[in-house]
């Protein structure tokens, strides 16, 4: 994430068992800029909106009716978070680049989209048969992508989501990608060499797949020797970085069969 003075900052959030909360650190000096001890988000349950707000889902939050909560902090105004209590526990979160929409995925398989400025719930629907694990919006905000424990990736048209009154998923589903039989662990957008919008997905089975969001099909499969837990695509759209269950980090080119670079340092 970037701060107001164009410096870069790193946001680190622990899981519930770690009890260290969330820290924001200066990337160049390692200095801790802000620490929030009360935050404990599930995987993909933290997102930064326009570099001004942090949203974090909290599962099994005490006092919530549905078993969860969403907290929001203003990065430039140290103050207690704004709290929202959805109808059910929310795991992954995502937001559009323009900061207009926020999405959340439930353990039940339901998906939610809110309008950020008003806090209004715009859409809720049955997106998957199992828990949602990660989600994102396409770079232009026209598509919403969700991944689940069922190993399936669903791509939804935002126009259909916001315009269609019928809540059945068949009426608003754009297309599906069957990644694997293992849970989806990561989603990231990328621009391919042909300038079309692309998607990279990872799974616990140790595969990453590159898909074309225009054609609606998988174009490349990359197989790793370890289960993938997280992926990041470099802003150039050329380099894929994968974290694994055993702590190894793999780096390779998305478009060529380059030799893998392995980073060792985590246990």
mmCIF file of C-alpha atoms in Angstrom:
data_model
loop_
_atom_site.group_PDB
_atom_site.id
_atom_site.type_symbol
_atom_site.label_atom_id
_atom_site.label_comp_id
_atom_site.label_asym_id
_atom_site.label_seq_id
_atom_site.Cartn_x
_atom_site.Cartn_y
_atom_site.Cartn_z
ATOM 1 C CA UNK A 1 0.000 0.000 0.000
ATOM 2 C CA UNK A 2 1.101 3.615 -0.489
ATOM 3 C CA UNK A 3 0.792 6.411 2.031
ATOM 4 C CA UNK A 4 -0.105 10.062 1.402
ATOM 5 C CA UNK A 5 3.539 11.103 0.982
ATOM 6 C CA UNK A 6 4.043 8.384 -1.679
ATOM 7 C CA UNK A 7 6.108 6.219 0.681
ATOM 8 C CA UNK A 8 5.321 2.522 0.745
ATOM 9 C CA UNK A 9 4.132 0.709 3.833
ATOM 10 C CA UNK A 10 3.684 -2.959 4.670
ATOM 11 C CA UNK A 11 0.593 -4.198 6.491
ATOM 12 C CA UNK A 12 0.957 -7.418 8.482
ATOM 13 C CA UNK A 13 -1.986 -9.098 10.203
ATOM 14 C CA UNK A 14 -1.788 -12.138 12.448
ATOM 15 C CA UNK A 15 -4.261 -14.939 12.814
ATOM 16 C CA UNK A 16 -6.427 -15.280 15.889
ATOM 17 C CA UNK A 17 -4.023 -17.570 17.734
ATOM 18 C CA UNK A 18 -1.006 -15.283 17.392
ATOM 19 C CA UNK A 19 -2.550 -12.391 19.364
ATOM 20 C CA UNK A 20 -0.062 -9.866 17.967
ATOM 21 C CA UNK A 21 -2.676 -7.887 16.055
ATOM 22 C CA UNK A 22 -1.939 -5.821 12.966
ATOM 23 C CA UNK A 23 1.122 -3.682 12.294
ATOM 24 C CA UNK A 24 1.896 -1.101 9.597
ATOM 25 C CA UNK A 25 5.625 -0.708 8.930
ATOM 26 C CA UNK A 26 7.746 1.550 6.757
ATOM 27 C CA UNK A 27 9.130 -0.559 3.892
ATOM 28 C CA UNK A 28 12.445 1.312 3.671
ATOM 29 C CA UNK A 29 13.317 1.581 7.377
ATOM 30 C CA UNK A 30 11.304 -1.191 9.046
ATOM 31 C CA UNK A 31 9.880 1.363 11.473
ATOM 32 C CA UNK A 32 6.493 0.486 12.933
ATOM 33 C CA UNK A 33 4.076 3.253 11.993
ATOM 34 C CA UNK A 34 0.921 1.890 13.597
ATOM 35 C CA UNK A 35 -0.037 -1.130 15.673
ATOM 36 C CA UNK A 36 -3.603 -2.370 16.220
ATOM 37 C CA UNK A 37 -3.529 -5.142 18.842
ATOM 38 C CA UNK A 38 -7.219 -6.030 18.578
ATOM 39 C CA UNK A 39 -7.258 -7.119 14.928
ATOM 40 C CA UNK A 40 -7.133 -10.822 14.012
ATOM 41 C CA UNK A 41 -8.306 -11.534 10.487
ATOM 42 C CA UNK A 42 -8.688 -14.823 8.612
ATOM 43 C CA UNK A 43 -6.733 -15.366 5.367
ATOM 44 C CA UNK A 44 -7.586 -12.681 2.770
ATOM 45 C CA UNK A 45 -9.699 -10.907 5.396
ATOM 46 C CA UNK A 46 -7.801 -7.624 5.177
ATOM 47 C CA UNK A 47 -7.972 -5.006 2.422
ATOM 48 C CA UNK A 48 -6.850 -1.412 1.977
ATOM 49 C CA UNK A 49 -9.274 1.002 0.343
ATOM 50 C CA UNK A 50 -7.620 3.808 -1.670
ATOM 51 C CA UNK A 51 -4.692 3.869 0.773
ATOM 52 C CA UNK A 52 -6.846 5.662 3.347
ATOM 53 C CA UNK A 53 -8.902 2.967 5.055
ATOM 54 C CA UNK A 54 -8.241 -0.540 6.301
ATOM 55 C CA UNK A 55 -11.063 -3.080 6.380
ATOM 56 C CA UNK A 56 -10.646 -6.296 8.370
ATOM 57 C CA UNK A 57 -13.072 -9.155 8.882
ATOM 58 C CA UNK A 58 -13.282 -10.695 12.343
ATOM 59 C CA UNK A 59 -14.706 -14.208 12.659
ATOM 60 C CA UNK A 60 -16.402 -15.317 15.893
ATOM 61 C CA UNK A 61 -16.313 -11.769 17.203
ATOM 62 C CA UNK A 62 -17.829 -11.445 20.672
ATOM 63 C CA UNK A 63 -21.143 -9.595 20.665
ATOM 64 C CA UNK A 64 -21.980 -10.187 16.998
ATOM 65 C CA UNK A 65 -25.242 -11.869 16.115
ATOM 66 C CA UNK A 66 -23.996 -13.659 12.992
ATOM 67 C CA UNK A 67 -20.658 -14.754 14.423
ATOM 68 C CA UNK A 68 -18.512 -12.091 12.777
ATOM 69 C CA UNK A 69 -17.776 -8.413 12.284
ATOM 70 C CA UNK A 70 -16.024 -6.042 9.891
ATOM 71 C CA UNK A 71 -13.791 -3.331 11.373
ATOM 72 C CA UNK A 72 -12.661 -0.184 9.557
ATOM 73 C CA UNK A 73 -9.753 2.057 10.514
ATOM 74 C CA UNK A 74 -8.850 5.466 9.047
ATOM 75 C CA UNK A 75 -5.091 5.361 8.459
ATOM 76 C CA UNK A 76 -4.556 9.085 8.948
ATOM 77 C CA UNK A 77 -6.760 9.576 11.996
ATOM 78 C CA UNK A 78 -5.859 7.419 15.001
ATOM 79 C CA UNK A 79 -9.195 6.517 16.526
ATOM 80 C CA UNK A 80 -11.275 3.458 17.464
ATOM 81 C CA UNK A 81 -12.488 1.478 14.455
ATOM 82 C CA UNK A 82 -15.934 1.697 12.966
ATOM 83 C CA UNK A 83 -17.663 -1.647 13.457
ATOM 84 C CA UNK A 84 -20.187 -3.369 11.248
ATOM 85 C CA UNK A 85 -21.955 -6.610 12.144
ATOM 86 C CA UNK A 86 -23.117 -8.516 9.040
ATOM 87 C CA UNK A 87 -25.737 -11.240 9.065
ATOM 88 C CA UNK A 88 -23.095 -13.977 9.155
ATOM 89 C CA UNK A 89 -19.367 -14.440 9.615
ATOM 90 C CA UNK A 90 -17.317 -12.975 6.757
ATOM 91 C CA UNK A 91 -13.932 -14.394 5.746
ATOM 92 C CA UNK A 92 -12.268 -12.812 2.672
ATOM 93 C CA UNK A 93 -12.711 -9.152 1.742
ATOM 94 C CA UNK A 94 -11.959 -7.160 -1.396
ATOM 95 C CA UNK A 95 -12.646 -3.683 -2.775
ATOM 96 C CA UNK A 96 -12.653 -1.972 -6.149
ATOM 97 C CA UNK A 97 -9.690 0.224 -7.042
ATOM 98 C CA UNK A 98 -11.877 3.321 -7.039
ATOM 99 C CA UNK A 99 -13.108 2.514 -3.536
ATOM 100 C CA UNK A 100 -16.789 2.444 -4.475
ATOM 101 C CA UNK A 101 -17.582 -1.178 -3.603
ATOM 102 C CA UNK A 102 -16.547 -3.596 -0.853
ATOM 103 C CA UNK A 103 -17.165 -7.325 -1.107
ATOM 104 C CA UNK A 104 -17.195 -10.068 1.507
ATOM 105 C CA UNK A 105 -17.348 -13.848 1.356
ATOM 106 C CA UNK A 106 -19.130 -15.916 3.981
ATOM 107 C CA UNK A 107 -18.323 -19.314 5.419
ATOM 108 C CA UNK A 108 -21.711 -20.467 4.140
ATOM 109 C CA UNK A 109 -20.828 -19.767 0.510
ATOM 110 C CA UNK A 110 -22.793 -16.522 0.312
ATOM 111 C CA UNK A 111 -21.231 -13.373 -1.169
ATOM 112 C CA UNK A 112 -21.990 -9.765 -0.263
ATOM 113 C CA UNK A 113 -21.364 -6.412 -1.958
ATOM 114 C CA UNK A 114 -21.678 -3.103 -0.117
ATOM 115 C CA UNK A 115 -21.530 0.502 -1.282
ATOM 116 C CA UNK A 116 -18.692 1.986 0.765
ATOM 117 C CA UNK A 117 -19.820 5.618 1.024
ATOM 118 C CA UNK A 118 -23.298 4.746 2.323
ATOM 119 C CA UNK A 119 -22.626 1.367 3.919
ATOM 120 C CA UNK A 120 -25.664 0.012 2.046
ATOM 121 C CA UNK A 121 -25.796 -3.699 1.235
ATOM 122 C CA UNK A 122 -26.367 -3.824 -2.523
ATOM 123 C CA UNK A 123 -26.326 -7.556 -3.207
ATOM 124 C CA UNK A 124 -26.191 -10.902 -1.465
ATOM 125 C CA UNK A 125 -26.388 -14.236 -3.248
ATOM 126 C CA UNK A 126 -25.347 -17.875 -3.069
ATOM 127 C CA UNK A 127 -21.986 -17.787 -4.856
ATOM 128 C CA UNK A 128 -20.584 -21.236 -3.946
ATOM 129 C CA UNK A 129 -21.677 -24.439 -2.275
ATOM 130 C CA UNK A 130 -18.769 -24.237 0.186
ATOM 131 C CA UNK A 131 -16.942 -21.466 2.066
ATOM 132 C CA UNK A 132 -15.440 -18.610 0.083
ATOM 133 C CA UNK A 133 -11.666 -18.402 0.495
ATOM 134 C CA UNK A 134 -10.661 -15.387 -1.619
ATOM 135 C CA UNK A 135 -12.124 -12.810 -3.979
ATOM 136 C CA UNK A 136 -11.216 -9.775 -6.053
ATOM 137 C CA UNK A 137 -12.494 -7.259 -8.590
ATOM 138 C CA UNK A 138 -11.005 -6.945 -12.059
ATOM 139 C CA UNK A 139 -8.774 -3.919 -12.599
ATOM 140 C CA UNK A 140 -11.538 -1.987 -14.354
ATOM 141 C CA UNK A 141 -14.178 -3.041 -11.814
ATOM 142 C CA UNK A 142 -16.380 -4.726 -14.415
ATOM 143 C CA UNK A 143 -15.948 -8.275 -13.064
ATOM 144 C CA UNK A 144 -16.076 -9.824 -9.613
ATOM 145 C CA UNK A 145 -14.129 -13.061 -9.064
ATOM 146 C CA UNK A 146 -14.638 -15.499 -6.183
ATOM 147 C CA UNK A 147 -12.752 -18.631 -5.151
ATOM 148 C CA UNK A 148 -13.942 -21.304 -2.769
ATOM 149 C CA UNK A 149 -13.024 -24.442 -0.855
ATOM 150 C CA UNK A 150 -14.756 -26.376 -3.645
ATOM 151 C CA UNK A 151 -11.837 -25.599 -5.997
ATOM 152 C CA UNK A 152 -14.065 -23.612 -8.348
ATOM 153 C CA UNK A 153 -13.588 -19.993 -9.427
ATOM 154 C CA UNK A 154 -16.684 -18.024 -10.375
ATOM 155 C CA UNK A 155 -16.554 -14.858 -12.453
ATOM 156 C CA UNK A 156 -19.492 -12.480 -12.162
ATOM 157 C CA UNK A 157 -20.479 -9.460 -14.223
ATOM 158 C CA UNK A 158 -20.866 -6.421 -11.960
ATOM 159 C CA UNK A 159 -23.552 -4.997 -14.235
ATOM 160 C CA UNK A 160 -25.611 -8.161 -13.802
ATOM 161 C CA UNK A 161 -24.939 -8.312 -10.068
ATOM 162 C CA UNK A 162 -26.191 -4.795 -9.471
ATOM 163 C CA UNK A 163 -29.008 -4.748 -12.042
ATOM 164 C CA UNK A 164 -30.611 -8.185 -11.959
ATOM 165 C CA UNK A 165 -33.347 -8.523 -9.341
ATOM 166 C CA UNK A 166 -33.425 -12.327 -9.494
ATOM 167 C CA UNK A 167 -31.150 -13.631 -6.746
ATOM 168 C CA UNK A 168 -30.531 -17.009 -8.385
ATOM 169 C CA UNK A 169 -26.851 -17.450 -9.200
ATOM 170 C CA UNK A 170 -27.582 -18.753 -12.711
ATOM 171 C CA UNK A 171 -28.944 -15.379 -13.787
ATOM 172 C CA UNK A 172 -25.865 -13.409 -12.743
ATOM 173 C CA UNK A 173 -23.020 -15.910 -13.268
ATOM 174 C CA UNK A 174 -20.633 -14.841 -16.042
ATOM 175 C CA UNK A 175 -18.639 -18.110 -16.244
ATOM 176 C CA UNK A 176 -16.795 -20.605 -14.048
ATOM 177 C CA UNK A 177 -13.242 -21.960 -14.024
ATOM 178 C CA UNK A 178 -12.674 -25.398 -12.513
ATOM 179 C CA UNK A 179 -9.213 -24.948 -11.028
ATOM 180 C CA UNK A 180 -8.956 -28.181 -9.022
ATOM 181 C CA UNK A 181 -10.627 -30.313 -6.386
ATOM 182 C CA UNK A 182 -8.614 -28.552 -3.662
ATOM 183 C CA UNK A 183 -9.440 -25.172 -2.054
ATOM 184 C CA UNK A 184 -8.515 -21.991 -3.899
ATOM 185 C CA UNK A 185 -5.859 -20.130 -1.893
ATOM 186 C CA UNK A 186 -5.105 -17.039 -3.968
ATOM 187 C CA UNK A 187 -6.365 -14.796 -6.768
ATOM 188 C CA UNK A 188 -4.546 -12.009 -8.556
ATOM 189 C CA UNK A 189 -5.182 -10.028 -11.736
ATOM 190 C CA UNK A 190 -2.556 -9.464 -14.375
ATOM 191 C CA UNK A 191 -2.291 -7.863 -17.799
ATOM 192 C CA UNK A 192 -0.938 -10.254 -20.390
ATOM 193 C CA UNK A 193 1.319 -9.356 -23.269
ATOM 194 C CA UNK A 194 -1.783 -8.941 -25.432
ATOM 195 C CA UNK A 195 -3.131 -6.342 -22.984
ATOM 196 C CA UNK A 196 -6.182 -8.446 -22.186
ATOM 197 C CA UNK A 197 -7.275 -8.855 -18.602
ATOM 198 C CA UNK A 198 -5.854 -11.964 -16.989
ATOM 199 C CA UNK A 199 -6.297 -13.889 -13.773
ATOM 200 C CA UNK A 200 -3.847 -15.990 -11.782
ATOM 201 C CA UNK A 201 -5.205 -18.469 -9.251
ATOM 202 C CA UNK A 202 -3.567 -20.875 -6.809
ATOM 203 C CA UNK A 203 -4.716 -23.976 -4.988
ATOM 204 C CA UNK A 204 -3.674 -26.198 -2.109
ATOM 205 C CA UNK A 205 -2.853 -28.915 -4.643
ATOM 206 C CA UNK A 206 0.310 -26.983 -5.584
ATOM 207 C CA UNK A 207 -0.890 -25.558 -8.892
ATOM 208 C CA UNK A 208 -1.182 -22.024 -10.204
ATOM 209 C CA UNK A 209 -3.276 -21.403 -13.277
ATOM 210 C CA UNK A 210 -3.302 -18.435 -15.627
ATOM 211 C CA UNK A 211 -6.709 -17.629 -17.132
ATOM 212 C CA UNK A 212 -7.991 -15.195 -19.721
ATOM 213 C CA UNK A 213 -10.973 -13.268 -18.333
ATOM 214 C CA UNK A 214 -12.058 -12.256 -21.821
ATOM 215 C CA UNK A 215 -12.065 -15.753 -23.300
ATOM 216 C CA UNK A 216 -13.146 -17.385 -20.036
ATOM 217 C CA UNK A 217 -10.601 -20.212 -20.158
ATOM 218 C CA UNK A 218 -7.413 -21.409 -18.496
ATOM 219 C CA UNK A 219 -4.355 -20.777 -20.665
ATOM 220 C CA UNK A 220 -1.482 -22.131 -18.562
ATOM 221 C CA UNK A 221 -0.909 -24.406 -15.568
ATOM 222 C CA UNK A 222 2.189 -24.156 -13.362
ATOM 223 C CA UNK A 223 2.906 -27.068 -11.012
ATOM 224 C CA UNK A 224 4.881 -26.580 -7.797
ATOM 225 C CA UNK A 225 6.323 -29.201 -5.410
ATOM 226 C CA UNK A 226 4.564 -27.644 -2.407
ATOM 227 C CA UNK A 227 1.055 -26.509 -1.551
ATOM 228 C CA UNK A 228 0.569 -22.831 -2.436
ATOM 229 C CA UNK A 229 -0.860 -20.593 0.286
ATOM 230 C CA UNK A 230 -0.594 -17.124 -1.296
ATOM 231 C CA UNK A 231 0.296 -15.480 -4.606
ATOM 232 C CA UNK A 232 1.370 -12.001 -5.704
ATOM 233 C CA UNK A 233 1.800 -10.768 -9.267
ATOM 234 C CA UNK A 234 4.348 -8.020 -9.891
ATOM 235 C CA UNK A 235 2.795 -4.759 -11.230
ATOM 236 C CA UNK A 236 4.434 -5.392 -14.607
ATOM 237 C CA UNK A 237 2.261 -8.492 -14.981
ATOM 238 C CA UNK A 238 5.302 -10.629 -15.803
ATOM 239 C CA UNK A 239 6.478 -12.077 -12.484
ATOM 240 C CA UNK A 240 4.558 -14.474 -10.228
ATOM 241 C CA UNK A 241 5.561 -14.863 -6.574
ATOM 242 C CA UNK A 242 4.156 -17.824 -4.628
ATOM 243 C CA UNK A 243 4.290 -18.548 -0.912
ATOM 244 C CA UNK A 244 4.065 -22.170 0.208
ATOM 245 C CA UNK A 245 2.931 -24.150 3.199
ATOM 246 C CA UNK A 246 6.547 -25.010 4.090
ATOM 247 C CA UNK A 247 7.815 -21.421 3.898
ATOM 248 C CA UNK A 248 9.542 -21.559 0.513
ATOM 249 C CA UNK A 249 8.862 -18.679 -1.885
ATOM 250 C CA UNK A 250 8.900 -19.453 -5.621
ATOM 251 C CA UNK A 251 9.434 -16.759 -8.257
ATOM 252 C CA UNK A 252 8.995 -17.339 -11.971
ATOM 253 C CA UNK A 253 7.956 -15.650 -15.208
ATOM 254 C CA UNK A 254 4.264 -15.912 -16.039
ATOM 255 C CA UNK A 255 4.690 -16.028 -19.793
ATOM 256 C CA UNK A 256 7.859 -18.058 -20.297
ATOM 257 C CA UNK A 257 9.207 -21.360 -18.982
ATOM 258 C CA UNK A 258 11.945 -19.669 -16.987
ATOM 259 C CA UNK A 259 13.756 -21.546 -14.265
ATOM 260 C CA UNK A 260 12.247 -21.092 -10.822
ATOM 261 C CA UNK A 261 13.952 -18.954 -8.226
ATOM 262 C CA UNK A 262 13.514 -20.279 -4.686
ATOM 263 C CA UNK A 263 13.761 -18.059 -1.615
ATOM 264 C CA UNK A 264 14.454 -19.743 1.727
ATOM 265 C CA UNK A 265 14.061 -17.919 5.017
ATOM 266 C CA UNK A 266 10.699 -18.830 6.536
ATOM 267 C CA UNK A 267 9.985 -21.978 8.487
#
